[in-house]
Each structure stands twice: as C-alpha cells, then as structure tokens.
Coordinates of C-alpha atoms and ligand atoms in Angstrom, one line a residue:
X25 CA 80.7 117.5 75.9
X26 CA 80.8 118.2 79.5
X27 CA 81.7 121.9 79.8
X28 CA 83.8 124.3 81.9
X29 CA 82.0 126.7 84.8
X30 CA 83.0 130.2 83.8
X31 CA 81.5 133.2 85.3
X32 CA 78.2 131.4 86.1
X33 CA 77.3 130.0 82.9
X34 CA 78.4 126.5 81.7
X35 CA 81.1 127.1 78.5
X36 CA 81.9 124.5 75.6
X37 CA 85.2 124.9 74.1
X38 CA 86.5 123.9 70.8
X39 CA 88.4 120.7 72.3
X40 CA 87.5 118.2 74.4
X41 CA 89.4 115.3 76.1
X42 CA 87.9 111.8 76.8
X43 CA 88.1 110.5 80.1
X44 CA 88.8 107.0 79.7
X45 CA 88.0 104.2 82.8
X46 CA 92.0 102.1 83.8
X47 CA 90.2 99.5 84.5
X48 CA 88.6 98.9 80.8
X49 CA 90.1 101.6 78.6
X50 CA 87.4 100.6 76.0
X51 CA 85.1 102.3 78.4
X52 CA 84.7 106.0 77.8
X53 CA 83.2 107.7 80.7
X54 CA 82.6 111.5 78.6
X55 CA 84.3 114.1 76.9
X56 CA 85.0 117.2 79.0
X57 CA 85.7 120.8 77.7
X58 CA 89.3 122.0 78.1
X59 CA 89.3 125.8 78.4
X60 CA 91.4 127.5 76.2
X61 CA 94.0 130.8 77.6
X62 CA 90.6 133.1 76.6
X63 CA 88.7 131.2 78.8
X64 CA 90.7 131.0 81.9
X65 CA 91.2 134.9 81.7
X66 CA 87.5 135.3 81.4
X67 CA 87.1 133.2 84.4
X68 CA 89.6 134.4 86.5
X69 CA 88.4 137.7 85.4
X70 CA 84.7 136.9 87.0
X71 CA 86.3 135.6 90.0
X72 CA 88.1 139.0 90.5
X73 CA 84.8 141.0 90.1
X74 CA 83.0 138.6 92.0
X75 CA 85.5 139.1 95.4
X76 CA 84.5 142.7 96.8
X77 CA 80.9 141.1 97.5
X78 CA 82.0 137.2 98.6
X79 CA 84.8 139.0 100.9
X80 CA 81.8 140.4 102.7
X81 CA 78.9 138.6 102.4
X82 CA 78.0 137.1 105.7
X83 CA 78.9 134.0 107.3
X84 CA 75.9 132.3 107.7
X85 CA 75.7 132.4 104.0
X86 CA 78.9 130.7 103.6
X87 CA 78.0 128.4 106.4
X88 CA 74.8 127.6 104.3
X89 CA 76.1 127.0 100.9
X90 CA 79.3 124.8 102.2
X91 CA 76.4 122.7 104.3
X92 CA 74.0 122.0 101.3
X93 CA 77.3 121.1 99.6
X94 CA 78.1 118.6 102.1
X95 CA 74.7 117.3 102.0
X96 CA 74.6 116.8 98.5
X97 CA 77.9 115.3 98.6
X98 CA 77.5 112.6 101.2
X99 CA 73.8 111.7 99.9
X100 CA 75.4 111.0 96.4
X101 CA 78.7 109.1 97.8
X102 CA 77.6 105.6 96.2
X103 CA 77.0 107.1 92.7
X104 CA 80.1 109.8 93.0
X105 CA 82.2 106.9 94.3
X106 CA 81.4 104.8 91.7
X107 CA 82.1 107.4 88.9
X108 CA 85.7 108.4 91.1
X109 CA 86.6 104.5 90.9
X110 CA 85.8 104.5 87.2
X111 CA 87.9 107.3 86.5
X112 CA 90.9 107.3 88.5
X113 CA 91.1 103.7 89.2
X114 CA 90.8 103.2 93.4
X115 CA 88.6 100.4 94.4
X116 CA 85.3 101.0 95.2
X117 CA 85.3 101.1 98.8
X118 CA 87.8 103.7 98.1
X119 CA 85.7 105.8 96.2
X120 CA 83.1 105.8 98.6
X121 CA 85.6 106.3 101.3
X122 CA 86.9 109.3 99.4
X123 CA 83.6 110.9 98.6
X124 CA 82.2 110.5 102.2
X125 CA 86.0 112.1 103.3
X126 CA 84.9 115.4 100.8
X127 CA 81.2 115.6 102.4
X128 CA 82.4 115.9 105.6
X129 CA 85.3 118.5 104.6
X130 CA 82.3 120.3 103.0
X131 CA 80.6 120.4 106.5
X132 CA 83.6 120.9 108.6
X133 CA 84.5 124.0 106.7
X134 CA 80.8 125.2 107.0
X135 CA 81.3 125.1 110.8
X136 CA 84.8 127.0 110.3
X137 CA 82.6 130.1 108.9
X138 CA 81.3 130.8 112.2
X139 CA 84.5 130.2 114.4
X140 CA 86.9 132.6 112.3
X141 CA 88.4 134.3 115.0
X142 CA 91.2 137.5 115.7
X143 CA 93.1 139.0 118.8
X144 CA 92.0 142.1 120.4
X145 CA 95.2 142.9 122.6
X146 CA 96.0 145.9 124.6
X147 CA 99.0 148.4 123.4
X148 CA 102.2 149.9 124.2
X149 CA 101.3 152.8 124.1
X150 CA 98.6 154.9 126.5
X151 CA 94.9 154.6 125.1
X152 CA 95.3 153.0 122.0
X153 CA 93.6 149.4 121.3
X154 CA 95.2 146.3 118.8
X155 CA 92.9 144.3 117.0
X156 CA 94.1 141.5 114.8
X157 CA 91.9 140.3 112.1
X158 CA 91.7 137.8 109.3
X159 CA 90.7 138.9 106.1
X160 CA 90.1 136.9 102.6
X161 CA 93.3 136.5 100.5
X162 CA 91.6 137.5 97.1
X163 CA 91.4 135.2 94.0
X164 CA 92.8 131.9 94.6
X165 CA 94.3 129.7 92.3
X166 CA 93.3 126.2 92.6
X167 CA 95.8 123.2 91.3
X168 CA 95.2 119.4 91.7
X169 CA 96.6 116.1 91.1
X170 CA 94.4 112.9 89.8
X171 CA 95.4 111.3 92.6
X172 CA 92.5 112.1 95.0
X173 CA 90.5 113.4 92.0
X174 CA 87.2 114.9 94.8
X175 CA 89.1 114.9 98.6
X176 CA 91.9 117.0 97.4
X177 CA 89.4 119.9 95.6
X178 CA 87.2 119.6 98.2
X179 CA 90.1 120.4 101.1
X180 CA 91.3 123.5 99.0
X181 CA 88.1 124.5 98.0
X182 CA 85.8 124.7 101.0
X183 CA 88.3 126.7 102.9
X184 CA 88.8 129.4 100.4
X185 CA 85.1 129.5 100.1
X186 CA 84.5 129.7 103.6
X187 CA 87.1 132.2 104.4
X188 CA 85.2 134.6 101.6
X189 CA 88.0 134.3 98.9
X190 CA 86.7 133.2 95.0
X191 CA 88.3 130.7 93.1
X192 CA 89.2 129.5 90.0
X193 CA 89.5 125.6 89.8
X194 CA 92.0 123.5 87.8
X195 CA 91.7 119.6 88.1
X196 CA 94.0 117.4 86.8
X197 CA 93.7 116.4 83.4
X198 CA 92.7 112.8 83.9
X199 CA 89.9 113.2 86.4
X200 CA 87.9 115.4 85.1
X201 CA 84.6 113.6 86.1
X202 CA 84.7 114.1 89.9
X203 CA 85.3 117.3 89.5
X204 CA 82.8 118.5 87.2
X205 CA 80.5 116.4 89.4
X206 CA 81.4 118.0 92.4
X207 CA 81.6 122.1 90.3
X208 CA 78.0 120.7 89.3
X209 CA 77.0 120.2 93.3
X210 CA 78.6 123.6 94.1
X211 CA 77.1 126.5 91.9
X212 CA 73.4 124.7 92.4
X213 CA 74.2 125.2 96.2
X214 CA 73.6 128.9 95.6
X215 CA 76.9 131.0 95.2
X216 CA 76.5 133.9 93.2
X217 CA 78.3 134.0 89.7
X218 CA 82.1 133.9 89.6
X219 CA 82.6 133.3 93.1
X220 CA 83.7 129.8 91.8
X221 CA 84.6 129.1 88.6
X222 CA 85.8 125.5 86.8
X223 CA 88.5 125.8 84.3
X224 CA 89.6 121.9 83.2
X225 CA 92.7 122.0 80.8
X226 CA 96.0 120.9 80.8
X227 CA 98.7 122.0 83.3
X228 CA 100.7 124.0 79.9
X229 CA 97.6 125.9 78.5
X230 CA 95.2 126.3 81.7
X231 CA 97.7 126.0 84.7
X232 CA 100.0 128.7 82.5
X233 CA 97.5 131.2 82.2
X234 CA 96.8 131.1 85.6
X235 CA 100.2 131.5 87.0
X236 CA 100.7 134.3 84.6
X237 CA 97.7 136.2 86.2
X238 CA 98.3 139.3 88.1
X239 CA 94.5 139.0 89.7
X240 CA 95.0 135.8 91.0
X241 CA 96.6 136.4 94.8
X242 CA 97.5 133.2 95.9
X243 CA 97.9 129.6 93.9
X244 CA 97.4 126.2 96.6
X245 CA 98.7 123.4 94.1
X246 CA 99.0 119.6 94.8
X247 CA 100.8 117.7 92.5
X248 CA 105.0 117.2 91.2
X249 CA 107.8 118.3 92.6
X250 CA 109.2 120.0 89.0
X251 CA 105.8 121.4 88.4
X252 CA 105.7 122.5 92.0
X253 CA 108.8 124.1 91.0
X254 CA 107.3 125.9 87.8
X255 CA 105.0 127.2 90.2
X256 CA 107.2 128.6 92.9
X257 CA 109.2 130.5 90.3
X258 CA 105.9 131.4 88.8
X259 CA 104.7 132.9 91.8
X260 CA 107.6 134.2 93.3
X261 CA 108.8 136.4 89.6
X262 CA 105.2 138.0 89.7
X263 CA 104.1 141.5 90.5
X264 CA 102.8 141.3 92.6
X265 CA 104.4 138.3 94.2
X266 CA 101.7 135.4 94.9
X267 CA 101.2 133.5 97.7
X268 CA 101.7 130.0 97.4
X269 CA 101.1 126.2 99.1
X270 CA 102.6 123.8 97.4
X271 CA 102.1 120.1 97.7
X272 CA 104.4 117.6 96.4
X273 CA 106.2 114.2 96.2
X274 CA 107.3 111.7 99.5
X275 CA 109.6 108.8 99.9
X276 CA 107.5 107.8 102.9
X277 CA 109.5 105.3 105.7
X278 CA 107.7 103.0 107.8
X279 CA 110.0 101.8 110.4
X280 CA 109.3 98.4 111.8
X281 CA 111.0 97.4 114.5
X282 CA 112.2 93.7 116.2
X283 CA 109.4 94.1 119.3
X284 CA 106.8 95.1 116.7
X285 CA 103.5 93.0 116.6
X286 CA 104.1 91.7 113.0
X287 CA 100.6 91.0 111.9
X288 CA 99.9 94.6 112.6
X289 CA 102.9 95.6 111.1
X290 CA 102.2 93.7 107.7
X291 CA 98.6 94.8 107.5
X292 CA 100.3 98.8 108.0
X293 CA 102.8 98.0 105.3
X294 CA 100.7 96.0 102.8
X295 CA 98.2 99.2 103.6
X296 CA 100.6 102.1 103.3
X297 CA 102.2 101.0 100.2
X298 CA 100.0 99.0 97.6
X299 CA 96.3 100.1 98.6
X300 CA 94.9 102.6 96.0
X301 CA 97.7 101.4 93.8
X302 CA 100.6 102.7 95.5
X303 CA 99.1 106.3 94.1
X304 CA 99.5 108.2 97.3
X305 CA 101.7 111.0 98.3
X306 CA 101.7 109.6 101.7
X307 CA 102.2 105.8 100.9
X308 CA 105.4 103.9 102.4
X309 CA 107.5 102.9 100.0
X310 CA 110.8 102.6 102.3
X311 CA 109.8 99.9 104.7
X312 CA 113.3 99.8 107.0
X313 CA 112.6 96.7 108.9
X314 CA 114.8 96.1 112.1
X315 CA 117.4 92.5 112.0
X316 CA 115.5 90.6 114.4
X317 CA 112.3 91.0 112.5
X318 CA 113.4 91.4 108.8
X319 CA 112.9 87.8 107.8
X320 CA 109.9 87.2 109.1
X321 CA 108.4 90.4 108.2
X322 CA 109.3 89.5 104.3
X323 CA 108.0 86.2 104.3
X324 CA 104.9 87.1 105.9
X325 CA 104.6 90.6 103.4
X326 CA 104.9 88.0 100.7
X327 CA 102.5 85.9 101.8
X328 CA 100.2 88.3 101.9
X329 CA 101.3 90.2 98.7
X330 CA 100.0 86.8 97.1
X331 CA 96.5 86.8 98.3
X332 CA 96.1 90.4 97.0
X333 CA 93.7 90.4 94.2
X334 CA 94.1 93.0 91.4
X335 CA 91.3 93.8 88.9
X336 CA 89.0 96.0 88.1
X337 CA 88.6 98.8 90.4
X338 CA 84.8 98.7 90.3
X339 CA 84.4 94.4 91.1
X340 CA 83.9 93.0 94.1
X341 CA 86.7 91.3 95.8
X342 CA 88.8 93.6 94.1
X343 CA 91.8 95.1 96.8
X344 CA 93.9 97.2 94.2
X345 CA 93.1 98.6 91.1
X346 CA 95.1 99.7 88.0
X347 CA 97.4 102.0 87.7
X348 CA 96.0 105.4 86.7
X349 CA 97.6 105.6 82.9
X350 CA 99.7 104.0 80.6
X351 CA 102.6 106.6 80.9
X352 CA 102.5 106.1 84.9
X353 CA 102.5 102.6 83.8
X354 CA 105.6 103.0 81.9
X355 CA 106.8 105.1 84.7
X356 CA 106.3 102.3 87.6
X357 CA 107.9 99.2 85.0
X358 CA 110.9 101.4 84.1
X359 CA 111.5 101.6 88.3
X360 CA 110.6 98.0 89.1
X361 CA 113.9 97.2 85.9
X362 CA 116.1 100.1 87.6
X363 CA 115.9 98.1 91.0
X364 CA 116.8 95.2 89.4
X365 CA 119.4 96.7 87.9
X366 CA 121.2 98.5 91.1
X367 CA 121.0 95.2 92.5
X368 CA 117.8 95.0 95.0
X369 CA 116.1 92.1 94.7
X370 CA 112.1 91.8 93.6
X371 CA 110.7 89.5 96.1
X372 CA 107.0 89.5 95.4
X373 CA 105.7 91.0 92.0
X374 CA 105.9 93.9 89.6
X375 CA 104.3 91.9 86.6
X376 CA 101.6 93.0 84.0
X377 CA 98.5 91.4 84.4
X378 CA 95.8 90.3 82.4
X379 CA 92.4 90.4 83.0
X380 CA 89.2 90.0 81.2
X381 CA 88.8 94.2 80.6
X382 CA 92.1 95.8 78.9
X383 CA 93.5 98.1 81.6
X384 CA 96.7 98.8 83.3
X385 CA 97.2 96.0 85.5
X386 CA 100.5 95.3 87.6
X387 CA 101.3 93.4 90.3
X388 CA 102.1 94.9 93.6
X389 CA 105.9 94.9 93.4
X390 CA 108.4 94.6 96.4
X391 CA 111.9 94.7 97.1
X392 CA 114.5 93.5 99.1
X393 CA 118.2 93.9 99.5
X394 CA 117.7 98.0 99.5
X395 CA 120.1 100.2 99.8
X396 CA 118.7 103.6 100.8
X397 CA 121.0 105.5 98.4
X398 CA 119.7 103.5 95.5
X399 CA 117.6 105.8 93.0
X400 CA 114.2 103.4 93.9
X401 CA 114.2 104.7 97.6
X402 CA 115.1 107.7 96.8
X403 CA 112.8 108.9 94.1
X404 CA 108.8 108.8 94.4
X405 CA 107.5 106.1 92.2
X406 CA 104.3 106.9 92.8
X407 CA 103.3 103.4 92.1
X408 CA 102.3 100.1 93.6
X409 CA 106.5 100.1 94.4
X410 CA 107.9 99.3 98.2
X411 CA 111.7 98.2 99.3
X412 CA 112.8 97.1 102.1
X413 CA 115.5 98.1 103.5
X414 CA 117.5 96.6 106.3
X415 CA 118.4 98.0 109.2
X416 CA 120.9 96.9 112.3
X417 CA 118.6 98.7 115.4
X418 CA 116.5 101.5 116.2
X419 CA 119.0 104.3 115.6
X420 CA 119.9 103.1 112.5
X421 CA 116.5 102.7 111.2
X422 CA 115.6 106.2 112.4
X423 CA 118.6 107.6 110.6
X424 CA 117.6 106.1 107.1
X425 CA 114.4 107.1 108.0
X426 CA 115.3 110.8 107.8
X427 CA 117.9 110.5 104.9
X428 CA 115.7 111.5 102.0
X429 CA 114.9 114.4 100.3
X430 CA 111.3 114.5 101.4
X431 CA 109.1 114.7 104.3
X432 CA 105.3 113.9 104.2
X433 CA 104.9 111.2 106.4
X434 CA 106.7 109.1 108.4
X435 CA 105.3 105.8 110.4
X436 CA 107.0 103.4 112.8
X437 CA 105.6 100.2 113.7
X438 CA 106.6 99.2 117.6
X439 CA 105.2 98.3 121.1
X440 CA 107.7 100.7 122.7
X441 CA 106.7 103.8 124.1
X442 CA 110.3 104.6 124.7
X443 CA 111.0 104.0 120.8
X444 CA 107.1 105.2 119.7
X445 CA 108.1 108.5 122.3
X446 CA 111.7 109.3 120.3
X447 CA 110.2 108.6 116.7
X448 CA 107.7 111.2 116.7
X449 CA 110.3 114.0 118.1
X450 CA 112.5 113.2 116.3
X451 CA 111.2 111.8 112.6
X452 CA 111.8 114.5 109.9
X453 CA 108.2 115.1 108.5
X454 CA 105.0 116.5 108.7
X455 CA 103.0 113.6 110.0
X456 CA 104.3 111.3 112.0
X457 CA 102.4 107.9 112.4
X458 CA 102.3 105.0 115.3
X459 CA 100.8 101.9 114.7
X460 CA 98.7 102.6 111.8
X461 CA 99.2 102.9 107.8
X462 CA 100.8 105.9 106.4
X463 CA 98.5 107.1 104.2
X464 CA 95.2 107.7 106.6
X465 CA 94.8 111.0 107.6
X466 CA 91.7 113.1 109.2
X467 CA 90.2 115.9 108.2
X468 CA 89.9 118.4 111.1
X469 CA 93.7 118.5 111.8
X470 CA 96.5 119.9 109.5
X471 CA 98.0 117.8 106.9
X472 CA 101.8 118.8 105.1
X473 CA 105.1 117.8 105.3
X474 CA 108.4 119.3 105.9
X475 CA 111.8 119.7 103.3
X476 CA 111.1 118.8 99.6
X477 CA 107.5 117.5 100.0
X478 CA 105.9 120.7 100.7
X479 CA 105.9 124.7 101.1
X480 CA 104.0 127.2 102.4
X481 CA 101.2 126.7 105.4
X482 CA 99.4 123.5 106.0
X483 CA 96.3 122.2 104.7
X484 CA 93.0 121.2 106.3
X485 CA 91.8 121.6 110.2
X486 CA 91.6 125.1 111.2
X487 CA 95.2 125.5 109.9
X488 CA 94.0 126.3 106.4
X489 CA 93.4 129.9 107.9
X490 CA 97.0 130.5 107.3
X491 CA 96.7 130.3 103.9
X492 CA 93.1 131.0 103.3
X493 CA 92.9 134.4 105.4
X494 CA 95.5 137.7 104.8
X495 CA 95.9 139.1 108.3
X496 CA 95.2 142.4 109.3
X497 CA 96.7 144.7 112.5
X498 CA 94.8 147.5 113.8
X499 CA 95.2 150.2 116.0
X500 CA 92.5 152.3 117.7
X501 CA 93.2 155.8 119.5
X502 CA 89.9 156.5 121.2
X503 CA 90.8 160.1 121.8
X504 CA 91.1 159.5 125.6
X505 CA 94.6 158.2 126.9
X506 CA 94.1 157.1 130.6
Ligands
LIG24 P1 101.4 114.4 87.8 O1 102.7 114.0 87.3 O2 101.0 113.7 89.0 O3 100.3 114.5 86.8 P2 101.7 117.3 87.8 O4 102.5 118.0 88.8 O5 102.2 117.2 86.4 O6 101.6 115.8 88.5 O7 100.2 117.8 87.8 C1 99.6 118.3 88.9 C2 98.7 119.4 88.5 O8 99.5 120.5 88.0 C3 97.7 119.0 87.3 O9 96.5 119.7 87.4 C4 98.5 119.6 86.1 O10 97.7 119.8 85.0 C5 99.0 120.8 86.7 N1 100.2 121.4 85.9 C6 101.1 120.7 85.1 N2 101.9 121.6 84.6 C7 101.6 122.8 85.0 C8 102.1 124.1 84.7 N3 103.2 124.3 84.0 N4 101.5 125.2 85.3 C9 100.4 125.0 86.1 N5 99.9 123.8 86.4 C10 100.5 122.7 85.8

C-alpha cells in the first residue's frame, strides 16, 4: 500500500483503493491509502502547528526547496510521465509534456520567493508613513481533479508553499500515483514536518472533513461545477468564513471564420477538442464555423478525425488515449445518444473501440447540425465530444460564442486583425485565444475564466499572490510631523 503524508511520517490506513491503468484495466498500477476523517484532522492539525514557523522562515529557504523540487521533477519527467499516462490515460508525449509543465512551475514559483513585493506610499495625514504588505493566508486547502493529475498540484502547490502558507493536499481519487510521486519529491526536498501534508481519499470522507475545518483558511479546488458548489457553500457557512478559488467546468467556442487559413484552423480544432481525450476544462467543444467555410471545414475535420489513431495511451503512434473511467465512459455515450436525439447529426465517430488491451476506447465523436441551445453545447461533456455549429457571419458567431453559461476559454480562428482585434475585447472569458488550440496555456501568466467556470482570483504567473498572500496595511507615526 502506498500511504498518505501526514505530519511528516508516511500513514497506512485501513482501506486502500487500486489505481487501475484506462488503457488495460487488467493492469494495476498500486494500491494507495485513503485517509480516513481521523487522519485528515491529524494532518490538517500538523499543518496548523507547522504555520507560525513556515510563515517566517526565510525566502531563500523556500526558494531552495521549490528549486530542488523542480529539479527532481524535470530530471524524472520520462519515468513520471510514463506513470501519469498509465494512470490517467493522456498519451505519452502528454505525460511528459505535463511533467516538464510542473518542473518548471516548481522553478517559476521558486523565483516568485524572492520577488514578493508591497507598496510603501506616503499618507494623508502629516508624518505618518503606509506600507502595504503581503502576508501568508494560513492553512490551505488543496482540491484537484484527475484531469491534469501533476500540473494542476503543482500550480496550487508551489505558490502556497512559496508564499509561506502550509498545505494539506487532496488529489482526485483516480490519480493517485502522480501525486504520491510528486508528495514523495517534496518532503525529501527538505520542508520541515507538516508544512505539507498528503491526504488521498474521496471527495465525501476527505474533501468533507476538510471543508468542515475551522483551521483551514482558504480551500483552491479544481474540479465540477456542483462540487464547486458544495464548496462555496462550505466555505462561505463557516466561521470563520474561508477563502476560496474555485475552478470548474467550460463549454469552450472556437470561432472559425470564412477568411480563416483552414489547415490551421483544423489542426486548432482537431487539437482543442479531441487531444488528451477531450478531458480538458479548456477544450473546444463548440466549434461555430462561419457559412463560407463551414463545408469545407467539416469535410476536412473528418478527414482528419479518420487518421486519428486511438489506443493505448503509452504506444507509439498513439494520438488519443481512453477515456479516464468507465462512468466518464458512460457519461460521454449517453451525450453522443442525447445529440442524436435533439437532432444534430454525428458526422465523424463516437463508437467503442476495441483494441488488443481492455480499456475505455471511443472514437473521437463530432457533430453537426448544432443548435447552441441544444443540451450538448451547452453542458460540459468533458469528453472526446465537439459540435459544430453554424453560423451566418462574424457577429453572429461572436454572439453564440458568448451565449453559454461558462467562461474559460474562448479561441477564434481568422487572418483578420479587424475580427482577431474585436474578438479578444469582446469574447466573454478568461482567456482568449488567436490562432492557436484552446487548451495550451503558459505558466508564468494567469490562468481562470469568467461567469460559471470559475470564482475567486486567478491561478498561476505572479497573480496567484491574490490568493496565496492576505494583505496587510500599515501605518507608521514617527513621532515627528513635518
Ligand atoms: P470530477 O467529476 O471531474 O471527478 P469532482 O468535482 O467530483 O470532479 O472532483 C474534483 C475533486 O473534488 C476531487 O478531488 C474530488 O474527490 C473532490 N470532491 C468531490 N466531492 C467533494 C466534496 N463533497 N467535498 C470536497 N471535495 C470533493
């Protein structure tokens, strides 16, 4: 059994949960601890006790231990990538693309220790001085999705480390080998005990007793919207109140438009929707695709649908790997017979495969014939799903663009800069994307959305301070007023 990371030592726990591979569900990568309501108390308890002396120790020694992270991190990426693809089902080059993304996270974060910086301004009133400081929050709570089972930790937790907070660390239930890999990496790197603590669980028993903690300050979760929900209320009905960032769904348009260059625009499409599954909070699943273009941009979509090659996440030559689960499985077919049944038409797709492993195979699935006020573009699939949806110009498309709930990303594929110009005023979400897939962010630069897809201050990039850091205003009477 691979245990929990509780107040320095390494806990068993009377149950364990296998962790089993997508892409060969015979293959049963270990059995990892899940902490039971004792546990999570104990270790949010050591995180708490832990705080007065990580709140001040110094910032080289956060710079340090963040660094050696990162080291480790990106040294390792092949063999942590490998065992990210085996669990969570990306391809390989994925893996290793996500692994390399949390190394240098690791090191960006080590370089934010040492540029923390405040306001010193002058006053109102005669001889007194303002300083404005940033302080650690306290105990943070830390929530994640499978999705991004070592990126997603690593851009919640190398800010609250390196802003001098202590953590407790929830990953989600199905990934739980990168992130007892990457707890592994970061107690060797030479934090002291209960400045970062692992608790893997479920969201009922483990993400429960952490929202019902009154020493836990703030929670930063990534996942659903109703379990983002759960946590709001959570938060909010607590005494004290906690703060809270909150992650959740998108319905993600990419607009492409008649003057677009359509071999671009396919490769951002066939990108943005289908590539690690479809199992991205930023993928496109609306593709509103201008009258002049839609045609062609379908037949060529298809084409290229065709030549996609779906198998085992870990094989060469493989470009998209199964679907996380069975009950996301389940989840994706039930959408792909709803469409059917409003009335879109599935062009390309959508069809269990079989290949020589047992896993959860499907076929990337697309539709056309979409009406945007049909439940399948207007509720996150969260699967290897797109529709196309047709639109008579520019202002139209922009309009469908914004009519959804949700607001992550939002992408527009034109040579225009009179049309590129307008989109990115006026598109209504966080990140707004030109010529390029949806889904590919960087690291140093802040990364949320806008309506039902988020809450709370931004993640990643210097903007993490918001969250990360209380602020503090101070005022100084020297004794002489001028
Ligand atoms: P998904 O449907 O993608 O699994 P969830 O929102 O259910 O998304 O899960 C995201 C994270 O939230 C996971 O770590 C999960 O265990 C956790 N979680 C689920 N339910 C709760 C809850 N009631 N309280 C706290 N965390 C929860």
């Amino acid at each position: 059994m691979r245990n929990n990371h509780i107040a320095g030592e390494w806990l068993s726990a009377s149950n364990a949960v296998a962790n089993v591979n997508p892409s060969d569900t015979r293959d049963i990568i270990g059995e990892y601890a899940q902490a039971s309501v004792a546990q999570t108390k104990r270790a949010i308890d050591a995180a708490y006790d832990a705080f007065p002396a990580w709140s001040r120790s110094t910032i080289q020694a956060r710079h340090d231990i963040l660094k050696s992270v990162g080291d480790e991190v990106l040294a390792r990426k092949d063999e942590l990538g490998r065992l990210l693809s085996r669990e969570e089902g990306k391809i390989l080059a994925e893996g290793v693309g996500e692994v390399t993304r949390a190394g240098q996270i690791f090191h960006y974060f080590a370089g934010e220790c040492l540029r923390l910086s405040g306001d010193k301004l002058g006053s109102v009133r005669a001889g007194v001085d303002v300083e404005i400081t940033r302080e650690p929050v306290g105990v943070v709570g830390l929530i994640t999705p499978w999705n991004f089972p070592i990126a997603i930790p690593a851009w919640k937790i190398a800010p609250a480390i390196a802003y001098g907070n202590t953590v407790v660390f929830k990953p989600a239930e199905l990934v739980s080998a990168s992130a007892h890999a990457l707890c592994d990496i970061i107690v060797r790197a030479g934090l002291p005990p209960g400045v970062f603590n692992l608790v893997m669980g479920s969201g009922g028993v483990v993400g429960e007793a952490m929202l019902s903690s009154a020493k836990l300050a703030a929670i930063s979760f990534t996942g659903s919207v109703p379990t983002g929900r759960r946590v709001a209320e959570a938060c909010i009905s607590a005494d004290p109140m906690k703060r809270m960032q909150l992650e959740m769904g998108g319905k993600n348009p990419m607009v492409v438009l008649d003057d677009a260059d359509l071999t671009l625009a396919v490769e951002c499409a066939v990108n943005s929707s289908f590539f690690s599954t479809g199992q991205r909070c930023t993928a496109s699943s609306r593709l509103i695709v201008t009258g002049g273009i839609h045609d062609a941009f379908l037949a060529a979509m298809t084409e290229r649908m065709n030549a996609l090659v779906v198998d085992d996440a870990c094989k060469d030559g493989t470009h998209i790997g199964p679907v996380v689960d069975q009950r996301q499985l389940e989840q994706d077919l039930s959408y792909i017979r709803l469409g059917q049944d409003e009335g879109a038409k599935l062009v390309a797709g959508g069809e269990l495969l079989k290949r020589d492993t047992p896993g959860f195979y499907l076929s990337p699935a697309l539709f056309s014939e979409v009406d945007n006020r049909m439940r399948v573009a207007r509720e996150e699939i969260f699967g290897p799903v797109a529709t196309v949806i047709r639109a008579r110009n520019y202002d139209e498309a922009l309009e469908i663009a914004n009519d959804t709930p949700f607001g992550l990303s939002s992408g527009i594929c034109t040579t225009s800069l009179k049309y590129a110009s307008h989109f990115k005023r006026n598109a209504e979400a966080g990140m707004v994307i030109v010529n390029l897939p949806t889904a590919g962010v960087d690291y140093h630069v802040p990364f949320g959305g806008r309506k039902g897809s988020s809450y709370g201050p931004r993640e990643q990039g210097r903007y993490a301070a918001e969250f990360y850091t209380t602020v503090k205003t101070a005022y100084t009477f020297g004794g002489y007023a001028p």
